[in-house]
Short mmCIF file of C-alpha atoms in Angstrom, two decimals:
data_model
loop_
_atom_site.label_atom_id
_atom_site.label_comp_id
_atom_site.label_asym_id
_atom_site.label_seq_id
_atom_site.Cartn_x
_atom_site.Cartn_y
_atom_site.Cartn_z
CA UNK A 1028 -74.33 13.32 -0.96
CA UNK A 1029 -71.92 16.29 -2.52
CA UNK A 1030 -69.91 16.29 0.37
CA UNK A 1031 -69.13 12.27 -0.02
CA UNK A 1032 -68.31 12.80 -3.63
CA UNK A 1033 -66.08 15.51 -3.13
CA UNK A 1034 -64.29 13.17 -0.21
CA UNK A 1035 -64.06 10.12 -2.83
CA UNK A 1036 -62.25 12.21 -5.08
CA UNK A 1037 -60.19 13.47 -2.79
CA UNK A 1038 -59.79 10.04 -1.69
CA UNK A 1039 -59.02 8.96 -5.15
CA UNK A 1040 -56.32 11.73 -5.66
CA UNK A 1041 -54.42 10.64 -2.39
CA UNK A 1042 -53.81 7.07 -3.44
CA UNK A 1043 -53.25 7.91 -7.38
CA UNK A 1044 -50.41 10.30 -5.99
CA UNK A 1045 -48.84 7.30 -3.63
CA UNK A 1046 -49.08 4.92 -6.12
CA UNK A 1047 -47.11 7.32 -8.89
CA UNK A 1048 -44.43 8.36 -6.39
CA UNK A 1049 -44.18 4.71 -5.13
CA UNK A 1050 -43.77 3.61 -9.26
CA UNK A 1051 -41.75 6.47 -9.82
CA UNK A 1052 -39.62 4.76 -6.75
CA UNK A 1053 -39.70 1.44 -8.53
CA UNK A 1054 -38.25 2.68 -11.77
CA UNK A 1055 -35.75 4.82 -10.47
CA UNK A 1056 -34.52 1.79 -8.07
CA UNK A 1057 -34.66 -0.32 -11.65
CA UNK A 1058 -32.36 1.85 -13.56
CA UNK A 1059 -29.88 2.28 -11.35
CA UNK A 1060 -29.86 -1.37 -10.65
CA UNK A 1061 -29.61 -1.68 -14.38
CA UNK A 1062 -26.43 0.47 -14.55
CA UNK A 1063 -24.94 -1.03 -12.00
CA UNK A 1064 -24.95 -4.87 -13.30
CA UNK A 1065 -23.83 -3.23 -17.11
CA UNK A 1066 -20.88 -1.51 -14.94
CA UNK A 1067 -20.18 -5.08 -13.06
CA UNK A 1068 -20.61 -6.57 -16.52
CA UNK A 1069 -17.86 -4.73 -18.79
CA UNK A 1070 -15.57 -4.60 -15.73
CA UNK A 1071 -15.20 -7.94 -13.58
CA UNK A 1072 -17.58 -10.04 -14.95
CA UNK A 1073 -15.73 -9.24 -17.85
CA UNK A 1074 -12.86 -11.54 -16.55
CA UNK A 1075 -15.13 -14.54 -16.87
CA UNK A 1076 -15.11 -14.51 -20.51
CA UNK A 1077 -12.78 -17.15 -22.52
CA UNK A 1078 -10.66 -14.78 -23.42
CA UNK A 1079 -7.35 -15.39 -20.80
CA UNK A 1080 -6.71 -11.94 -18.99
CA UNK A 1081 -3.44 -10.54 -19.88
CA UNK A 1082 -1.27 -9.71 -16.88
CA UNK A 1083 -0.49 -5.95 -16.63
CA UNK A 1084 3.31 -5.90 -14.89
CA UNK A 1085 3.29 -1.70 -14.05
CA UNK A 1086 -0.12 -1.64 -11.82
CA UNK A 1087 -0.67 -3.60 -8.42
CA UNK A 1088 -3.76 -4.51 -7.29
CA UNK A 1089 -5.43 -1.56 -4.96
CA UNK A 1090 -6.68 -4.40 -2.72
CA UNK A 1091 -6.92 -7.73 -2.53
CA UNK A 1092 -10.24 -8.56 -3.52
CA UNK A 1093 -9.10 -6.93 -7.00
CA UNK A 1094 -5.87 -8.87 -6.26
CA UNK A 1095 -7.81 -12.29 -6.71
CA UNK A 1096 -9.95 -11.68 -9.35
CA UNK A 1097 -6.69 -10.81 -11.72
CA UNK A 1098 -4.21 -13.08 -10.17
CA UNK A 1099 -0.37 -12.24 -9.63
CA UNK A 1100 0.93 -8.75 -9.94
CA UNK A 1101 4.10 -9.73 -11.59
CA UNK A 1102 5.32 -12.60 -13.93
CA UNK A 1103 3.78 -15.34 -15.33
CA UNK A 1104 2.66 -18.48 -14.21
CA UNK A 1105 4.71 -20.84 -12.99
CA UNK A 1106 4.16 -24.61 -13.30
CA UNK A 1107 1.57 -25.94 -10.02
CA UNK A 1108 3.50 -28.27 -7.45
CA UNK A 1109 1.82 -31.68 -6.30
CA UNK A 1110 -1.15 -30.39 -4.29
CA UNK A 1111 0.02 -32.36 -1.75
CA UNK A 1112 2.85 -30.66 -0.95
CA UNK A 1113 2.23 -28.34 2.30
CA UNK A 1114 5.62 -27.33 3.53
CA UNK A 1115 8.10 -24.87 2.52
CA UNK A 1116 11.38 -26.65 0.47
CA UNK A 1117 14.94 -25.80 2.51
CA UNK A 1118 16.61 -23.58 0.26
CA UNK A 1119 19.83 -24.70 -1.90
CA UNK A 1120 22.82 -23.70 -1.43
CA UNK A 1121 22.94 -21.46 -4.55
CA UNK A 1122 20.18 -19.50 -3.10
CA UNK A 1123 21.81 -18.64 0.04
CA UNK A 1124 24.91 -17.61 -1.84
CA UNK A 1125 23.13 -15.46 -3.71
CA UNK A 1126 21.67 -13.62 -1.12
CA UNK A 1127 24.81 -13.42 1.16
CA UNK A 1128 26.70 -11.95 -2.06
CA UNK A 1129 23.77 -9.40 -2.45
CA UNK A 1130 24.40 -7.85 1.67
CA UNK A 1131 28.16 -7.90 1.21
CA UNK A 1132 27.67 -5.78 -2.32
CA UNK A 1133 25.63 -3.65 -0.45
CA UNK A 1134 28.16 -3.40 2.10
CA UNK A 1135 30.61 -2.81 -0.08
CA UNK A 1136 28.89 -0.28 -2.31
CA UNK A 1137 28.15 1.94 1.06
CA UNK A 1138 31.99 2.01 2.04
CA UNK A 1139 33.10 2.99 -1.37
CA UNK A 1140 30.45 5.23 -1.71
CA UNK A 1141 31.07 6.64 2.21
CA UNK A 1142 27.56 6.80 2.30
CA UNK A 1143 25.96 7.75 5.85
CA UNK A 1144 25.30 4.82 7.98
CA UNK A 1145 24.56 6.57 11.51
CA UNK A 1146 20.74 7.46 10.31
CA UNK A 1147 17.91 5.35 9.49
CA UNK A 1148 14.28 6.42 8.14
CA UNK A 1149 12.03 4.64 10.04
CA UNK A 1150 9.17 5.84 7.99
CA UNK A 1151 7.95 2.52 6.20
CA UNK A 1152 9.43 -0.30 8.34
CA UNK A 1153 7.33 -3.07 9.80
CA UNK A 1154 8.46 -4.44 12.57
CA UNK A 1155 6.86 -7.95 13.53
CA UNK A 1156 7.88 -8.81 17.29
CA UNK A 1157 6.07 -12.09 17.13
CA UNK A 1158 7.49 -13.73 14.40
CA UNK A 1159 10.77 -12.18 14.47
CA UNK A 1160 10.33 -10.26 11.41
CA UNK A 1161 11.74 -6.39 9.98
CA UNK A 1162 10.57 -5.34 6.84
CA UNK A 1163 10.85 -1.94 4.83
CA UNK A 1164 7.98 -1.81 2.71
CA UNK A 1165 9.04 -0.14 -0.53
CA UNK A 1166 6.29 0.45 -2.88
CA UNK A 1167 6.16 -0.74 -6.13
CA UNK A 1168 8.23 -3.60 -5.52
CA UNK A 1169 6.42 -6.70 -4.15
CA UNK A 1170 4.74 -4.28 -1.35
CA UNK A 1171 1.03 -5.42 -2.24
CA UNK A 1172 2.59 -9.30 -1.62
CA UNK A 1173 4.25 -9.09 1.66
CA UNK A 1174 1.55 -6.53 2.92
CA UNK A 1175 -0.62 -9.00 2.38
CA UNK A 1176 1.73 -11.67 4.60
CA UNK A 1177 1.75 -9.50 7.30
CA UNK A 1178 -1.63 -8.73 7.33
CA UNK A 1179 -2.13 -12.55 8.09
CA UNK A 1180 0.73 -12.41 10.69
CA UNK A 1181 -1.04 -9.88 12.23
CA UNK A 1182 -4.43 -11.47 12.84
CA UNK A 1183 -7.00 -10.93 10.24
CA UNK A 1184 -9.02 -13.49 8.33
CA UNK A 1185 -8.14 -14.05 4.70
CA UNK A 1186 -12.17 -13.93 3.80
CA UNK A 1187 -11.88 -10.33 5.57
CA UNK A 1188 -9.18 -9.40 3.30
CA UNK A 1189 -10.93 -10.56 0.60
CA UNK A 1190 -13.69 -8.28 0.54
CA UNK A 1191 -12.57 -5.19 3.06
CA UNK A 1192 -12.56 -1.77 1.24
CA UNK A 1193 -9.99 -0.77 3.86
CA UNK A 1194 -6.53 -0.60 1.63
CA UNK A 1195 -3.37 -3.10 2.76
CA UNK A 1196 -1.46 -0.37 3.80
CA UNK A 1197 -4.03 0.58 6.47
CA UNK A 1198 -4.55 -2.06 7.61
CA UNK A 1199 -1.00 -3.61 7.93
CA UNK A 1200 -0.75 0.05 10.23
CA UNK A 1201 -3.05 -1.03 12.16
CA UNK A 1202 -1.15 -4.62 13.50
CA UNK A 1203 2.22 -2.84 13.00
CA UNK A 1204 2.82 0.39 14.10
CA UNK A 1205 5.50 2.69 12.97
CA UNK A 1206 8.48 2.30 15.34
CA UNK A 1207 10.47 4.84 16.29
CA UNK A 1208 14.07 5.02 15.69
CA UNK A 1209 15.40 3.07 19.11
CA UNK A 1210 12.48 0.07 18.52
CA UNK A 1211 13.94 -0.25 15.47
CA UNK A 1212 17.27 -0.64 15.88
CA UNK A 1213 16.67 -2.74 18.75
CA UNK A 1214 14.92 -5.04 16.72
CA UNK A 1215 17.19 -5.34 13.87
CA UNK A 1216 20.38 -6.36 16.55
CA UNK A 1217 18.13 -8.92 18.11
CA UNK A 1218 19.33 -12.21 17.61
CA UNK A 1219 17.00 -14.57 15.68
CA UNK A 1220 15.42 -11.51 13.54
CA UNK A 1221 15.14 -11.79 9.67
CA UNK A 1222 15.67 -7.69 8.48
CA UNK A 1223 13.97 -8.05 5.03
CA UNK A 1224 14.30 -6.04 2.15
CA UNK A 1225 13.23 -5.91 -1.35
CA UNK A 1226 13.74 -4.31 -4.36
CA UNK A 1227 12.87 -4.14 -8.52
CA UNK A 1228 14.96 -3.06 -11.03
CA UNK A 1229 15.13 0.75 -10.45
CA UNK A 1230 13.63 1.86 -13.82
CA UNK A 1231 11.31 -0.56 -14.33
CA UNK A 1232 10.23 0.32 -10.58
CA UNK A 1233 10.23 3.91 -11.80
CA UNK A 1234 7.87 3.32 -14.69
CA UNK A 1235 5.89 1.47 -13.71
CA UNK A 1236 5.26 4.52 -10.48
CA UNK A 1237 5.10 7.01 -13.03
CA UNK A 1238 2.44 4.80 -15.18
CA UNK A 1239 0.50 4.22 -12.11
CA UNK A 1240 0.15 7.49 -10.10
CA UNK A 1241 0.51 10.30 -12.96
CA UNK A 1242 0.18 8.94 -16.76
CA UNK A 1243 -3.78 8.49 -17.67
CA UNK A 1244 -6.47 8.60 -14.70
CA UNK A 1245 -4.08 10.43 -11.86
CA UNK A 1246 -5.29 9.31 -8.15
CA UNK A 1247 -6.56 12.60 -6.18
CA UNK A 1248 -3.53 13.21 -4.46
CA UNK A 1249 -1.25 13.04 -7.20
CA UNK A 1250 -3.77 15.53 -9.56
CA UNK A 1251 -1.61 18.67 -8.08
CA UNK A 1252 1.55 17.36 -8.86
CA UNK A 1253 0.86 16.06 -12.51
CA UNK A 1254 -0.62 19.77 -12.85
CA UNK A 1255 2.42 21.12 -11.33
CA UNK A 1256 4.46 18.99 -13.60
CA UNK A 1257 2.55 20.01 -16.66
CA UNK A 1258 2.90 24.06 -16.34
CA UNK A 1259 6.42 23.98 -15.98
CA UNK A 1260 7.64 21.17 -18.45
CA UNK A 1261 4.99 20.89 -20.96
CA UNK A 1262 6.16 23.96 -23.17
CA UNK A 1263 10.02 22.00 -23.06
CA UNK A 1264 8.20 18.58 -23.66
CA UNK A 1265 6.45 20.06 -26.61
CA UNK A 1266 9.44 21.18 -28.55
CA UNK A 1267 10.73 17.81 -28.33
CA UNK A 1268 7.56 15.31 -28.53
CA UNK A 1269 5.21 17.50 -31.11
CA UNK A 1270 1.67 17.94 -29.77
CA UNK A 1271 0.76 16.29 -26.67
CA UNK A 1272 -3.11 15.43 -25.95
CA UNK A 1273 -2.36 14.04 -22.79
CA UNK A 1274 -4.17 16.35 -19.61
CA UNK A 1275 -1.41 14.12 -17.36
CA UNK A 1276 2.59 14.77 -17.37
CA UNK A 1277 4.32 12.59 -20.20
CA UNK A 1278 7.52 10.30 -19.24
CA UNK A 1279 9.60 12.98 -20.16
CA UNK A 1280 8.31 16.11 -18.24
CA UNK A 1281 8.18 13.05 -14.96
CA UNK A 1282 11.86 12.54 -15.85
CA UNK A 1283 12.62 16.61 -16.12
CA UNK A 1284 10.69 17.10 -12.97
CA UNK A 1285 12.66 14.66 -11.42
CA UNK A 1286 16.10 15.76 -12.37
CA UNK A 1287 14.86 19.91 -11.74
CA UNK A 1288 14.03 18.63 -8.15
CA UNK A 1289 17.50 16.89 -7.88
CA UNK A 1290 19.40 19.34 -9.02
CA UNK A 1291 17.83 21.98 -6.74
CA UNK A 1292 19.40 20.55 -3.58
CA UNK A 1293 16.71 21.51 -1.44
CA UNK A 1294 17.55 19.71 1.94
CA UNK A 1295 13.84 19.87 2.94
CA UNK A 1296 12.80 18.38 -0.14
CA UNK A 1297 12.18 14.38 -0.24
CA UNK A 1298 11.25 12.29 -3.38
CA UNK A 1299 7.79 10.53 -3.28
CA UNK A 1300 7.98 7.16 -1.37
CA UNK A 1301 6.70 5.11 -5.01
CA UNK A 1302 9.48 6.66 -6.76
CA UNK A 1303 12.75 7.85 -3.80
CA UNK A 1304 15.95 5.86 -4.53
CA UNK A 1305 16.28 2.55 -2.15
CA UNK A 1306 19.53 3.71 -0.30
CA UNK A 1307 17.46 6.46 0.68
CA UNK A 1308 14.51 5.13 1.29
CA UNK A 1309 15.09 1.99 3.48
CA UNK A 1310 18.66 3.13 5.00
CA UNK A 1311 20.59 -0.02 3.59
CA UNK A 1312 23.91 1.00 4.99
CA UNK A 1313 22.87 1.67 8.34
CA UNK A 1314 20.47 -1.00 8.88
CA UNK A 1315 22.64 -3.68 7.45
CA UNK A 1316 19.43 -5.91 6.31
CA UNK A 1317 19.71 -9.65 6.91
CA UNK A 1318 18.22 -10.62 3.41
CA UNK A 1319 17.83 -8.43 0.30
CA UNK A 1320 15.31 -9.76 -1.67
CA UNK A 1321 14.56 -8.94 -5.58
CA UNK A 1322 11.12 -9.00 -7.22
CA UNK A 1323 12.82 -10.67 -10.38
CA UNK A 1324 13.72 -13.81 -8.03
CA UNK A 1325 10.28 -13.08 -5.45
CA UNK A 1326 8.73 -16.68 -4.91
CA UNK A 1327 12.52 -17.99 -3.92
CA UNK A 1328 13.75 -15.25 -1.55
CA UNK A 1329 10.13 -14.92 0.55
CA UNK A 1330 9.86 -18.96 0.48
CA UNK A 1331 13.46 -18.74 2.19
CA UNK A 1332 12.29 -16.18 4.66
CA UNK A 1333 9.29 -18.02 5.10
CA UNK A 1334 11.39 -21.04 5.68
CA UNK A 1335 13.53 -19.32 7.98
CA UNK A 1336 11.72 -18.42 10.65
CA UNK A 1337 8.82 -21.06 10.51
CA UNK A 1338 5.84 -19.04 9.21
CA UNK A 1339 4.75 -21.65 6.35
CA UNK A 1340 2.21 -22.84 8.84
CA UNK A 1341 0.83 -19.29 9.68
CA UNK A 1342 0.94 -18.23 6.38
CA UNK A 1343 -0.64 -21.66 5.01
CA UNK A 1344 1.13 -21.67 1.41
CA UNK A 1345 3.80 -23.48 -0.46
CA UNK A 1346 5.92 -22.33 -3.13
CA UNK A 1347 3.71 -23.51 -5.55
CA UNK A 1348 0.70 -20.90 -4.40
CA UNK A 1349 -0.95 -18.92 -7.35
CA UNK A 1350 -0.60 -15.52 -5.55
CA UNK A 1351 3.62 -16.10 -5.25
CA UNK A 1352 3.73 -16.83 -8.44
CA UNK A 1353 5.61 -13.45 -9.43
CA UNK A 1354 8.68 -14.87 -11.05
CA UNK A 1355 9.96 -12.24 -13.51
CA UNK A 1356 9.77 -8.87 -14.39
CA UNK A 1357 10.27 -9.68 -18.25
CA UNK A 1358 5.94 -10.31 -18.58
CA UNK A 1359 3.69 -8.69 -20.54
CA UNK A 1360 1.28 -6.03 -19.90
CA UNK A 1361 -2.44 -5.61 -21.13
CA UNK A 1362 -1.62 -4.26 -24.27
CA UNK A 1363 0.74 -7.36 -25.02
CA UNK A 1364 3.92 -5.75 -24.97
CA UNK A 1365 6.86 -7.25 -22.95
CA UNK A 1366 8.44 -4.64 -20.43
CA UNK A 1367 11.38 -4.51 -22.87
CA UNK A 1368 9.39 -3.19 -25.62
CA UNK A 1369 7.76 -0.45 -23.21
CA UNK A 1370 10.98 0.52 -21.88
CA UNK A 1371 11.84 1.55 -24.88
CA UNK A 1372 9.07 3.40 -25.79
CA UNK A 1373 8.76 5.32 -22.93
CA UNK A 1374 12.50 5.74 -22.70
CA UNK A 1375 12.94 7.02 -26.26
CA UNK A 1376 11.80 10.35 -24.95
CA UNK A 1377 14.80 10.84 -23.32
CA UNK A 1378 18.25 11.86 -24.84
CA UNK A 1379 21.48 11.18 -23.30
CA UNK A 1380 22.02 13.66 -21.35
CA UNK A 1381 18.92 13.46 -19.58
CA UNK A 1382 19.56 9.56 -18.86
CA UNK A 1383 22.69 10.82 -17.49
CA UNK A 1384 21.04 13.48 -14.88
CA UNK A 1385 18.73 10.47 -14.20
CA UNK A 1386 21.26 8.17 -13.53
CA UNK A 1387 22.82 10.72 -11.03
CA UNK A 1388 19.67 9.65 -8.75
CA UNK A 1389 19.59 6.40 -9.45
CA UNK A 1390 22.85 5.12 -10.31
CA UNK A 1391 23.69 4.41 -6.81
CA UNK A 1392 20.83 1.62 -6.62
CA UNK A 1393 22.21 -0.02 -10.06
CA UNK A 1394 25.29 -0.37 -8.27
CA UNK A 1395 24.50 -1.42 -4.88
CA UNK A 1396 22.04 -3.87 -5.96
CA UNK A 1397 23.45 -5.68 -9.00
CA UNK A 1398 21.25 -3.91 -12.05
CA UNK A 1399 23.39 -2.43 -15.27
CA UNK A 1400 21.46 0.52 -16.08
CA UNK A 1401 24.32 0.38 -19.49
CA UNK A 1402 20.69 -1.08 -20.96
CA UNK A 1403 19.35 2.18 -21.66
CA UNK A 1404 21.93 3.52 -23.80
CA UNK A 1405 19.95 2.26 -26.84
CA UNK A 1406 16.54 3.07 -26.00
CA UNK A 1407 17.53 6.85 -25.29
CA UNK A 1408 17.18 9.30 -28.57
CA UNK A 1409 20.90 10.07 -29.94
#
């Protein structure tokens, strides 16, 4: 009789102590659970509320699934075209004179400037065989766009781009190789083949890289060059700016870094792809591109691409498609403020002479692409 007490309390113990761990489980599966749906709740359920998101002009989208939820990168909407509408419009003729006047000022701008035209770096081109298509991806202008375009060109579903956790970029790399030099010439001289191109105002293009990658919450592999930035301008930035909280590099030590590198004239030294100068970055003078596009004027120059080599089918949109609706760089960004009003208050930092040393990297893009940097003359400290 002891014995099968002692074995019913034992008995007892055992399922008391599987029934705690097993509610211990249950709660600890419930809190998290809880966390997570407060998390989805203040950040993109947050979305759903009446308030109308405002459009934030200086950060793409990391992917397109966050791409959707907030709508276009750039500009504001544009009016919807009859929902019937399922072709691509011709282009006008003012449109095509633009863009021939934009190649033969870049033309023109690499002769004056005898700038080299026998090299080409081949390091963000996308060549599209298929479809008869070069493009040299530069970031922060329109890249998160056309990556998604090719991405569709090159096969996958847009429900799979919807929800993959894989970025653009990667996936774009997967369809489309890098080429080597030889592919990509070869492709460029091919008759039929659309060389694309496009660029952003260079400062705006500038801030908004600098916002992005180094300003507030720095991506991992930028944290050791915002520290790097930091210890060697922060003491100059100081003197200048008062007390700085911020742990990340302010416009000005970006803009000191940038000029310090410059004026270094290391040869083995290369500026970061978000932030290099386009005649450096995408070779225009030796790669003579067939169509230089410009985020200001987006929708019109890819719908006349588009048009151009017959992809409106592929691609399934019309001009009047909310994710091409990127019309103008002159939006507003979350806080409310057009870009005017932030270029001048993150330009103020600067005096004139350091809008001169800045212009001595970028001044070439003004020129070659039809921007007056004269702008920034007021929004510069005197």
């Amino acid at each position: 009789m002891l014995i099968s007490v002692k074995r019913l309390r034992a008995r007892i113990k055992t399922k008391a102590y599987h029934c705690l761990r097993c509610g211990a489980k249950t709660a600890t599966f419930i809190f998290w659970a809880t966390l997570y749906m407060i998390v989805m709740k203040m950040t993109i359920f947050k979305s759903n509320t009446t308030t109308a998101p405002v459009k934030d002009w200086a950060i793409p989208p990391d992917n397109y699934t966050k791409w959707m939820f907030q709508g276009p990168v750039i500009g504001d909407d544009e009016p919807e075209t009859d929902s019937n509408q399922n072709q691509w419009l011709e282009p006008d003729n003012i449109t095509v004179q633009e863009l021939e006047q934009r190649v033969i000022r870049v033309q023109n701008v690499c002769r004056k400037r005898h700038l080299p035209s026998d090299t080409i770096n081949n390091k963000e081109f996308f060549v599209d065989h298929l479809h008869n298509l070069v493009w040299c991806n530069v970031f922060k202008a329109a890249s998160s766009s056309w990556l998604y375009k090719f991405n569709i060109l090159g096969g996958y579903d847009r429900k799979f781009l919807g929800r993959t956790r894989q970025t653009p970029l990667m996936l774009a790399r997967k369809k489309f190789p890098r080429p080597n030099a030889e592919e990509l010439k070869d492709s460029i001289n091919t008759p039929g083949v659309i060389s694309l191109m496009i660029v952003r105002e260079p400062f705006v293009r500038l801030l908004s890289a600098y916002r992005d990658k180094l300003e507030n919450i720095t991506p991992p592999y930028y944290r050791k060059l915002a520290r790097a930035i930091v210890a060697r301008h922060r003491e100059d930035a100081t003197k200048i700016l008062g007390p700085i909280k911020s742990f990340g590099p302010t416009f000005y030590e970006f803009v000191a870094y940038l000029i310090h590198k410059h004026k270094e004239k290391d040869e083995k030294f290369t500026f970061d792809e978000h932030w290099a100068p386009y005649y450096q970055f995408c070779s225009p003078c030796a790669v003579n591109f067939t169509v230089i596009g410009k985020v200001e004027t987006l929708k019109r120059d890819s719908a006349y691409v588009i048009q151009q080599l017959g992809l409106g089918h592929l691609l399934g949109r019309t001009t009047g498609d909310k994710r091409t609706r990127l019309r103008t760089v002159m939006n507003k960004s979350r806080d409310g403020k057009n870009t005017t009003s932030i270029l001048k208050y993150y330009f103020s930092q600067l005096n004139e002479n350091l809008l001169k040393d800045l212009l001595n990297i970028y001044g070439i893009d003004f020129e070659m692409f039809g921007y007056d940097p004269n702008v920034y003359q007021s929004f510069v400290r005197k």
